[in-house]
Short mmCIF file of C-alpha atoms and ligand atoms in Angstrom, two decimals:
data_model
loop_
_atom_site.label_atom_id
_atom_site.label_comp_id
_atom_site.label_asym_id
_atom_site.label_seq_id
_atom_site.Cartn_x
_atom_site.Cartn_y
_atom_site.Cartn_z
CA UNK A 1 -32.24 -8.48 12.40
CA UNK A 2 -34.50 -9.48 15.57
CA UNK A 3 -33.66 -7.24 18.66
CA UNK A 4 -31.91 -8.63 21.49
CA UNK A 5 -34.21 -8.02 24.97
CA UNK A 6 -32.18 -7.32 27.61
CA UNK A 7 -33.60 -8.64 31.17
CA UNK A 8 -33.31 -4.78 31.92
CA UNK A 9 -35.66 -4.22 29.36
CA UNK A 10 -37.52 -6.87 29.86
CA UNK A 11 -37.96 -6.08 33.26
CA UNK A 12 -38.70 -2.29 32.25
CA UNK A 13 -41.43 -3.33 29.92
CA UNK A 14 -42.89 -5.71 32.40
CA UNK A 15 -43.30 -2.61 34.98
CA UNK A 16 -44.77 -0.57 32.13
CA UNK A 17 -47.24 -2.60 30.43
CA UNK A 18 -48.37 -5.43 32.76
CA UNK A 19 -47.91 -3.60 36.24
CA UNK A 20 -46.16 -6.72 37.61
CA UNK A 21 -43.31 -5.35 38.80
CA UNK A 22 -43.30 -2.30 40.74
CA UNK A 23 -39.88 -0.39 40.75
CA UNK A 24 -38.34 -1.03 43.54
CA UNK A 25 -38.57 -4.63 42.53
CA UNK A 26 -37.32 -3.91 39.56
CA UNK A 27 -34.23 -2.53 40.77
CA UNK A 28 -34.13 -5.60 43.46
CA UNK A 29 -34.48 -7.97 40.44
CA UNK A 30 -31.76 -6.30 38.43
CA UNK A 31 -29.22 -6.70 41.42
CA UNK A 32 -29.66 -9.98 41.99
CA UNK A 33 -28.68 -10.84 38.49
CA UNK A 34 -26.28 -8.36 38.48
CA UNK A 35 -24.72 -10.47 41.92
CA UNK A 36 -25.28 -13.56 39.82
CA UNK A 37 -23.18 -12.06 36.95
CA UNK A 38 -20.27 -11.79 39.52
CA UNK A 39 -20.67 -15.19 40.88
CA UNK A 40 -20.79 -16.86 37.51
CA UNK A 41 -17.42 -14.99 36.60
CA UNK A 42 -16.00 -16.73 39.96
CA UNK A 43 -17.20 -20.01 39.15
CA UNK A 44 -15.66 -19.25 35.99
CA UNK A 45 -12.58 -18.81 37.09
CA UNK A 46 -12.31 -22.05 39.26
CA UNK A 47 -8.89 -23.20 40.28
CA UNK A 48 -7.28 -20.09 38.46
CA UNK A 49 -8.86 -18.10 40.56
CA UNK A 50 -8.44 -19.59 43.90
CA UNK A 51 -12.37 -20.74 44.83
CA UNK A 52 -12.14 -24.55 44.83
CA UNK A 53 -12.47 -26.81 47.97
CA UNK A 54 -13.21 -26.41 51.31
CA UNK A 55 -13.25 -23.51 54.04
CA UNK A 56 -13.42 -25.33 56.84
CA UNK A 57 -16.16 -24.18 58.42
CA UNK A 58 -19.53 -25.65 59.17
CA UNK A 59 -23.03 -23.86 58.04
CA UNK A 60 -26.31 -23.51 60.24
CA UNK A 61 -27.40 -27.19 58.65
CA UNK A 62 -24.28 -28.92 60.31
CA UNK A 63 -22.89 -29.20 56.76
CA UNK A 64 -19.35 -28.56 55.71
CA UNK A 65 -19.07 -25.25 53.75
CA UNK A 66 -17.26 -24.92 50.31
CA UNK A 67 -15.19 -21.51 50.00
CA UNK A 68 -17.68 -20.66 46.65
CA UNK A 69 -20.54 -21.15 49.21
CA UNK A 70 -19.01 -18.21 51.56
CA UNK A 71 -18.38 -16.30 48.22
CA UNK A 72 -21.57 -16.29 46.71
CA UNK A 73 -23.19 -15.27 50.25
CA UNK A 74 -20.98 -12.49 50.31
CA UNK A 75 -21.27 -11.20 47.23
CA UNK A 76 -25.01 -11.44 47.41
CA UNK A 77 -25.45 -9.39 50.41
CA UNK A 78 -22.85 -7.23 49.26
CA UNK A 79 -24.74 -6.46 46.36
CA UNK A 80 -28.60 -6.20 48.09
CA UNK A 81 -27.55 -4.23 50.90
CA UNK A 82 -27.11 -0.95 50.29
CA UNK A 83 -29.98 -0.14 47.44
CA UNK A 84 -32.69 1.16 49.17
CA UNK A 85 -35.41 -2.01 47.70
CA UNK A 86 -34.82 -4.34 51.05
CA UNK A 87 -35.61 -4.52 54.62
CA UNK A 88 -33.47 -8.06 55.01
CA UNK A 89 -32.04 -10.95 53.94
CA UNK A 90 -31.79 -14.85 54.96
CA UNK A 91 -29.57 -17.24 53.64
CA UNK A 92 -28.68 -21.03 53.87
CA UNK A 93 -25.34 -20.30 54.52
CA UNK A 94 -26.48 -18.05 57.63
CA UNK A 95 -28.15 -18.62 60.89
CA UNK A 96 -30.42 -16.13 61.56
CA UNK A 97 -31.66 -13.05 59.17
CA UNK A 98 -28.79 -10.50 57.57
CA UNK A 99 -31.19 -6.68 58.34
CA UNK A 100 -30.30 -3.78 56.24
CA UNK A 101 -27.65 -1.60 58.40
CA UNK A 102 -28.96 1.25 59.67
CA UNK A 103 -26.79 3.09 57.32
CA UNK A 104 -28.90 2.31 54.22
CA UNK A 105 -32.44 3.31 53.51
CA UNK A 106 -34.58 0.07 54.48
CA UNK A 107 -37.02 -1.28 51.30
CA UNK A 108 -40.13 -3.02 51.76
CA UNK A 109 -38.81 -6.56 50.60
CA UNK A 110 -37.28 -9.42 51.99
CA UNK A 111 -35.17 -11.63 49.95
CA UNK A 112 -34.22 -15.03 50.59
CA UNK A 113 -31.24 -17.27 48.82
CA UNK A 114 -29.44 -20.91 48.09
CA UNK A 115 -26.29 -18.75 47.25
CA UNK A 116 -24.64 -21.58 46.07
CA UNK A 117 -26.71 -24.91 45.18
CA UNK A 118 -25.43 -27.85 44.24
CA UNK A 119 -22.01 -27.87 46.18
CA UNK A 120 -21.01 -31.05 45.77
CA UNK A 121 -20.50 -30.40 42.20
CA UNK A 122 -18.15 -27.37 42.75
CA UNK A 123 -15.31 -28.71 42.80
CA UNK A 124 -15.75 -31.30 40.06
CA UNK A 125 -16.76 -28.99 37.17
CA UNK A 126 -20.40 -29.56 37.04
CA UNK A 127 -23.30 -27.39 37.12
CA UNK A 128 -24.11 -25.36 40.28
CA UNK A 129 -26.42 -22.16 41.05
CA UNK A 130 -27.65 -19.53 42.65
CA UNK A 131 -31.83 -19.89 43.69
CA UNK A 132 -33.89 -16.59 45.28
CA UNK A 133 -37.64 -15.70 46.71
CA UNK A 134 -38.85 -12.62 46.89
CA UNK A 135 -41.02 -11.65 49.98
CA UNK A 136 -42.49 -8.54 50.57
CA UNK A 137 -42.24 -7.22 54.29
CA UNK A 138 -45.30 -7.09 56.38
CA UNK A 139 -46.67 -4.03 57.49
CA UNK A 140 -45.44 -2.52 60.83
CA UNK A 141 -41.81 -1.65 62.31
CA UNK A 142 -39.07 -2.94 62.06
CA UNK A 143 -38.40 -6.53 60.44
CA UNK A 144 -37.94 -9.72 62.14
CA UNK A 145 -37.37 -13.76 61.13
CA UNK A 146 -41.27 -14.28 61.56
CA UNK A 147 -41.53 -11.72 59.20
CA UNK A 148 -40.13 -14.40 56.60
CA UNK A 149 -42.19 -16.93 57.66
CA UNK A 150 -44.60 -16.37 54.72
CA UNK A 151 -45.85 -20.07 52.70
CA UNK A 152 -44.77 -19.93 49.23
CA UNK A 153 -47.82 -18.41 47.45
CA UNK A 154 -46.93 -15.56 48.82
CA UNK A 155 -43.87 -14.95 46.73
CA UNK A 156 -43.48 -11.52 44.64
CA UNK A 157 -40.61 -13.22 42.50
CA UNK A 158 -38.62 -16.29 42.16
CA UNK A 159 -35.84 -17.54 40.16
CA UNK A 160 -32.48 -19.17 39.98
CA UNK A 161 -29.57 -18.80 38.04
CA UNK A 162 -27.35 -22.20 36.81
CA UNK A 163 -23.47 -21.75 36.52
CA UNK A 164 -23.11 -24.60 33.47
CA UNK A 165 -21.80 -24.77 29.78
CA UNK A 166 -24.00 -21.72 29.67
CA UNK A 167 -24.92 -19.09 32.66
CA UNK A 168 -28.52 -18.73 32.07
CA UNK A 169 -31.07 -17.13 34.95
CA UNK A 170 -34.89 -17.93 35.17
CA UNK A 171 -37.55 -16.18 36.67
CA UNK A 172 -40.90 -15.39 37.34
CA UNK A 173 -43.20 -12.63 38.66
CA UNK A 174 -46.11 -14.32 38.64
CA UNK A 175 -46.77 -13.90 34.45
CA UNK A 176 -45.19 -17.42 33.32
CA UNK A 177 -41.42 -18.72 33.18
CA UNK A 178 -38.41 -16.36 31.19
CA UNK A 179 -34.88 -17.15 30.71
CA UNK A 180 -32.40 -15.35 29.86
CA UNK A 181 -28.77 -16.16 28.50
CA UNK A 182 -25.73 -14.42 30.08
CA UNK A 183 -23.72 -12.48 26.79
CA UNK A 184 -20.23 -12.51 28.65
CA UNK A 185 -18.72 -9.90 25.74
CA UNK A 186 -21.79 -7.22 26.31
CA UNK A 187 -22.11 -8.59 29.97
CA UNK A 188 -25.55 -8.82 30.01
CA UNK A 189 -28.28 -11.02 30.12
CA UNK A 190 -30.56 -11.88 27.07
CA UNK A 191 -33.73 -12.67 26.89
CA UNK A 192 -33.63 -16.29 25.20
CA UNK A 193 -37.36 -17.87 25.74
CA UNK A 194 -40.41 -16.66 27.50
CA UNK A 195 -43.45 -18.42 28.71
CA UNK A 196 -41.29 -21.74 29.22
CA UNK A 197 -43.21 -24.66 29.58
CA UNK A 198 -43.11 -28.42 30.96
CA UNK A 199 -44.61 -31.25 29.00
CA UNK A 200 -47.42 -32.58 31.14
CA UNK A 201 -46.41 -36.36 30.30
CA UNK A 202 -42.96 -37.34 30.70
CA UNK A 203 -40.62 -40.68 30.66
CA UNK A 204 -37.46 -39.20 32.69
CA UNK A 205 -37.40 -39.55 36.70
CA UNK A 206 -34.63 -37.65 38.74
CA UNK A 207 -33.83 -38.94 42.26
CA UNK A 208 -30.79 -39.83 44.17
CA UNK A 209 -30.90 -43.83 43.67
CA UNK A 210 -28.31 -44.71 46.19
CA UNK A 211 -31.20 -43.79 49.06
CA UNK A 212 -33.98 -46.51 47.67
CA UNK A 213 -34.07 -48.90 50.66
CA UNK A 214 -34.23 -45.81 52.96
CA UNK A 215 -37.82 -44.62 50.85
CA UNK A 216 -41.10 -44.99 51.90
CA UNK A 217 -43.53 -47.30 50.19
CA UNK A 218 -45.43 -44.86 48.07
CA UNK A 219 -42.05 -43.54 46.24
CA UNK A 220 -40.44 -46.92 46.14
CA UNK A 221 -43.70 -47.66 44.43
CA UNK A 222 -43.27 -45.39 42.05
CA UNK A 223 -40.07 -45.86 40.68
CA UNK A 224 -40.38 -50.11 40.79
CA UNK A 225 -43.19 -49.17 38.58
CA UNK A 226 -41.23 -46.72 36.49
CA UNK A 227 -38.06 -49.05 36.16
CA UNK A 228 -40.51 -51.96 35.01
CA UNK A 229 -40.43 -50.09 31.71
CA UNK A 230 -42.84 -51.34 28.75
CA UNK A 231 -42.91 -54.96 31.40
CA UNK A 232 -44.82 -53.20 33.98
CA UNK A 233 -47.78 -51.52 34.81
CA UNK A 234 -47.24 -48.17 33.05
CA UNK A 235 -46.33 -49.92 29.57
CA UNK A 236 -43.47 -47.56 28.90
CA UNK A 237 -39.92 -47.46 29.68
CA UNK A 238 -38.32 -44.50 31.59
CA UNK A 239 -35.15 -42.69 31.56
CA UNK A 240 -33.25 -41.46 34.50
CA UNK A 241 -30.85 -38.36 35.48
CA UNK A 242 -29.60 -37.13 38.65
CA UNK A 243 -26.96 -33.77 38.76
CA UNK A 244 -27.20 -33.66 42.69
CA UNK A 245 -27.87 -30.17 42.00
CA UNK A 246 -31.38 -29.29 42.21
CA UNK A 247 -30.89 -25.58 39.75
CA UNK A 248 -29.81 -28.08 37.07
CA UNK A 249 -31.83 -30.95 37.61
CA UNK A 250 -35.03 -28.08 37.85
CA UNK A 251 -33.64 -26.01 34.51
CA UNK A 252 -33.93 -29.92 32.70
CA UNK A 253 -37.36 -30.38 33.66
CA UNK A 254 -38.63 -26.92 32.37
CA UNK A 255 -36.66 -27.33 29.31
CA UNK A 256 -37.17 -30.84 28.40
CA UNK A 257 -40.27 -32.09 31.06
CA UNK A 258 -39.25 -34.62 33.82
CA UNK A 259 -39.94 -35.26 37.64
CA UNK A 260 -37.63 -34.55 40.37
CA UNK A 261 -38.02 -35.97 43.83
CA UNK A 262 -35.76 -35.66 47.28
CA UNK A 263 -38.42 -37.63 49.63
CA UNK A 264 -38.43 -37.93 53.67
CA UNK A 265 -36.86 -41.15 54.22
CA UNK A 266 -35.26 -43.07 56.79
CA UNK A 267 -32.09 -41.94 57.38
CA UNK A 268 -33.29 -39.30 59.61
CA UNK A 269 -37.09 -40.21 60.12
CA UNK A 270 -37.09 -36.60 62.10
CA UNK A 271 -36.38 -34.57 59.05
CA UNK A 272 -39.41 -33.99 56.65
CA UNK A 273 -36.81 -34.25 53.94
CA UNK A 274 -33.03 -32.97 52.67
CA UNK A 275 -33.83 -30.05 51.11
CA UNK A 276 -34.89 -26.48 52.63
CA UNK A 277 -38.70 -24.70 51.62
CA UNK A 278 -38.10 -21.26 51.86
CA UNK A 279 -35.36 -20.91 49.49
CA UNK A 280 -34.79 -24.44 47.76
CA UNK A 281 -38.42 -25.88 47.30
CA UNK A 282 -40.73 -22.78 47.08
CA UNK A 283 -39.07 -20.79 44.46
CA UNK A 284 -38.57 -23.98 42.46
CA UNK A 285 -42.51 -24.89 43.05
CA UNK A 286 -43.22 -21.43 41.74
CA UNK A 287 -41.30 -21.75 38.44
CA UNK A 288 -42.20 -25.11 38.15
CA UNK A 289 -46.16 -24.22 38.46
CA UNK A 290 -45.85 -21.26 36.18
CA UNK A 291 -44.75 -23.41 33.77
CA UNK A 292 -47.85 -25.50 34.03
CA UNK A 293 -45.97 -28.24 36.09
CA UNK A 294 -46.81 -29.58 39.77
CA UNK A 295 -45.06 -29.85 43.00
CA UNK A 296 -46.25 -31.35 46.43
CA UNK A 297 -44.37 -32.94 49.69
CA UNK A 298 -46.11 -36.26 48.47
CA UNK A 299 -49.38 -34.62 50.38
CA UNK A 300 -50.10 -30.89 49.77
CA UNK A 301 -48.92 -28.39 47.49
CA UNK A 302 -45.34 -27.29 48.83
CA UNK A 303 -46.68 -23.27 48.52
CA UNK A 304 -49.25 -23.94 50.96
CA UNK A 305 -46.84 -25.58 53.22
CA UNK A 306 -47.28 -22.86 56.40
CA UNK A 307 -43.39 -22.45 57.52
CA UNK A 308 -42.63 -23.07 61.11
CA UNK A 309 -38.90 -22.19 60.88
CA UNK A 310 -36.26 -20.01 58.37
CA UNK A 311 -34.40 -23.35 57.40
CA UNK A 312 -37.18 -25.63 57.25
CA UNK A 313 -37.14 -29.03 55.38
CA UNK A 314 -39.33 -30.57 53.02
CA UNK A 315 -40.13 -33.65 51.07
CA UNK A 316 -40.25 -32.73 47.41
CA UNK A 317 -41.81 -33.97 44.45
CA UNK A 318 -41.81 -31.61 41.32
CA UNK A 319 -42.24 -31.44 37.60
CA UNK A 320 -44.39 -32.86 34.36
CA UNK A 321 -47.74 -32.87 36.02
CA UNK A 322 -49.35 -36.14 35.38
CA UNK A 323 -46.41 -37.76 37.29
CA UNK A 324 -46.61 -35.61 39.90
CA UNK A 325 -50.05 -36.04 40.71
CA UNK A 326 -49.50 -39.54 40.34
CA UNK A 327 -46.82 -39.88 43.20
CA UNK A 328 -48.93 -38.15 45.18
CA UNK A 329 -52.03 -39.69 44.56
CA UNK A 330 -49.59 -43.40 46.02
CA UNK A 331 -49.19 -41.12 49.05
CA UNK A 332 -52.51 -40.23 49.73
CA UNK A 333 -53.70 -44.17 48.61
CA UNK A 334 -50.46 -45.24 51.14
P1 AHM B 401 -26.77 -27.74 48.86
O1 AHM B 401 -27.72 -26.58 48.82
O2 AHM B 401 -26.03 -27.82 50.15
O3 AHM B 401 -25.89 -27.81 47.67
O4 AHM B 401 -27.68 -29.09 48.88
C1 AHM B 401 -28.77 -29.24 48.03
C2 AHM B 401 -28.48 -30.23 46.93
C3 AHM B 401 -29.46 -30.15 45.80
O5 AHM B 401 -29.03 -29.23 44.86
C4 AHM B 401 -29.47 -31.55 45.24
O6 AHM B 401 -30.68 -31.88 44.62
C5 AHM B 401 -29.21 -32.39 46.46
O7 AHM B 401 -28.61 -31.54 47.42
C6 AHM B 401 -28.32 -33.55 46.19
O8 AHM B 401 -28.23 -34.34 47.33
P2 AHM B 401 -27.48 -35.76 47.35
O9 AHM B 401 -26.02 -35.45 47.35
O10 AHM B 401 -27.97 -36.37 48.64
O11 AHM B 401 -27.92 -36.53 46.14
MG1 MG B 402 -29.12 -25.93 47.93
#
């Protein structure tokens, strides 16, 4: 019989033999899944347990905020705060940075979180998840929100975790792509494939359609040429898929290759994009690269982007990495 490898003991051996992981990011690591554990079991539970619709409230991005959204915050920080491994938190669902009470011993990371991506989908049964970034803390006293404002590359760990048919959580350290399957009778999670990785080539495009005329020319480009199929220019046809949430659309691409894109457009010229860097697009870059795949804004690598702000927006393109270099190379030709 092959032995099961627990993400415990996968992290464990991970600490031991490649010096990756030090133990206090271990232990860091381990509660975040454990969080995600509890949130899956919510999201589980749907209507039975009370967790559908709306709370009426609006977050720090003027959207409207789904009671699972105010959920999974809580039980994130709920989770993080007291173990010793962090000095604070940030969140999409909150304004300004959530620092360790005084009352706990303060850690020398900072961890950042999408508690609950995808919330459109809530509510109608389709996947949603949770997406992290580790940070570690800059030297000195005290912590502070420029303290977060670290570009992507910097990242000590990334993952996500996707709430679907099956509750599986991905990350990396910086030593390729793992995921692991949640085992709901032993209530843990199993390692299920390491060193993941996304075709190079691919014929499947994700991207919200409904936006097109609001595009700039180098993506409307790109998909004209793409929806040309074997009649145009790239001789083949394509396939399209859009989940409007990004943990599910992202797990697709590393399983089966595609490329994902939420460009700047028109709508709101002022925004670089929909989506958020620090805990949307960088973590997702960093899984996405580890797996030998590509993401840019349509110009530079997203985890060189410098951040100017905690909830800052970005253009994303990311995936297979021919096609990604492609829409950028339109960009840069544009
Ligand atoms: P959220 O974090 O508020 O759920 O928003 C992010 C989501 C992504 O998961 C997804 O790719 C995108 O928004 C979908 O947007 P749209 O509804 O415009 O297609
Ligand atoms: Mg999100």
């Amino acid at each position: 019989m092959t032995q099961k490898i627990s993400l415990t003991r996968y992290l464990v051996e991970q600490q031991r033999s490649e010096g990756h992981i030090p133990s206090q990011l271990r232990l860091l690591l381990e509660v975040v899944a454990r969080a995600c554990k509890s949130i899956s079991q919510a999201v589980n539970k749907g209507a039975l347990g009370g967790v559908l619709g709306g709370a009426e409230t609006e977050n720090v991005q003027g959207e409207m905020q789904k009671k699972l959204d105010i959920i999974a915050n809580e039980v994130l920080i709920e989770a993080n705060e007291w173990g010793g491994h962090l000095a604070a938190m940030a969140s999409e669902e909150m304004e300004g940075i959530y620092v360790v009470p005084n009352r706990y011993p303060q850690g020398e990371y900072l961890l950042l979180f999408d508690p609950l991506d995808g919330s459109s989908n809530i509510d109608v049964n389709v996947s949603i998840g949770t997406i992290f970034s580790v940070l570690r803390k800059p030297e000195g006293a005290g912590v502070s929100e420029q303290d977060f404002l670290q570009a992507g590359h910097k990242q000590v760990a990334a993952g996500y975790c996707v709430y679907g048919p099956q509750t599986t959580l991905v990350l990396t350290v910086g030593d390729g792509v793992a995921m692991f399957t949640l085992d709901r009778e032993q209530g843990s999670f199993i390692l299920t494939q390491e060193n993941v990785q996304v075709p190079e080539d691919t014929q499947e495009f994700a991207i919200n359609m409904s936006n097109m005329r609001h595009w700039d020319t180098p993506v409307q480009r790109y998909i004209d040429e793409c929806l040309q199929g074997t009649d145009g220019p790239r001789g083949k046809n394509f396939n399209m898929r859009w989940i409007a949430s990004m943990v599910a659309d992202v797990h697709r691409i590393l399983t089966r290759g595609g490329v994902f894109m939420y460009p700047w457009d028109k709508r709101e010229p002022g925004k670089p994009g929909k989506l958020r860097l620090m805990y949307e697009a960088n973590p997702m870059s960093w899984l996405i690269e580890q797996a030998g795949g590509a993401a840019t804004n349509g110009k530079q690598r997203i985890m060189d982007i410098e951040p100017g702000k905690l909830h800052e927006r970005v253009s994303v393109v990311l995936g297979s990495k021919n096609e990604v270099d492609r829409v950028t190379r339109y960009h840069l030709e544009a």
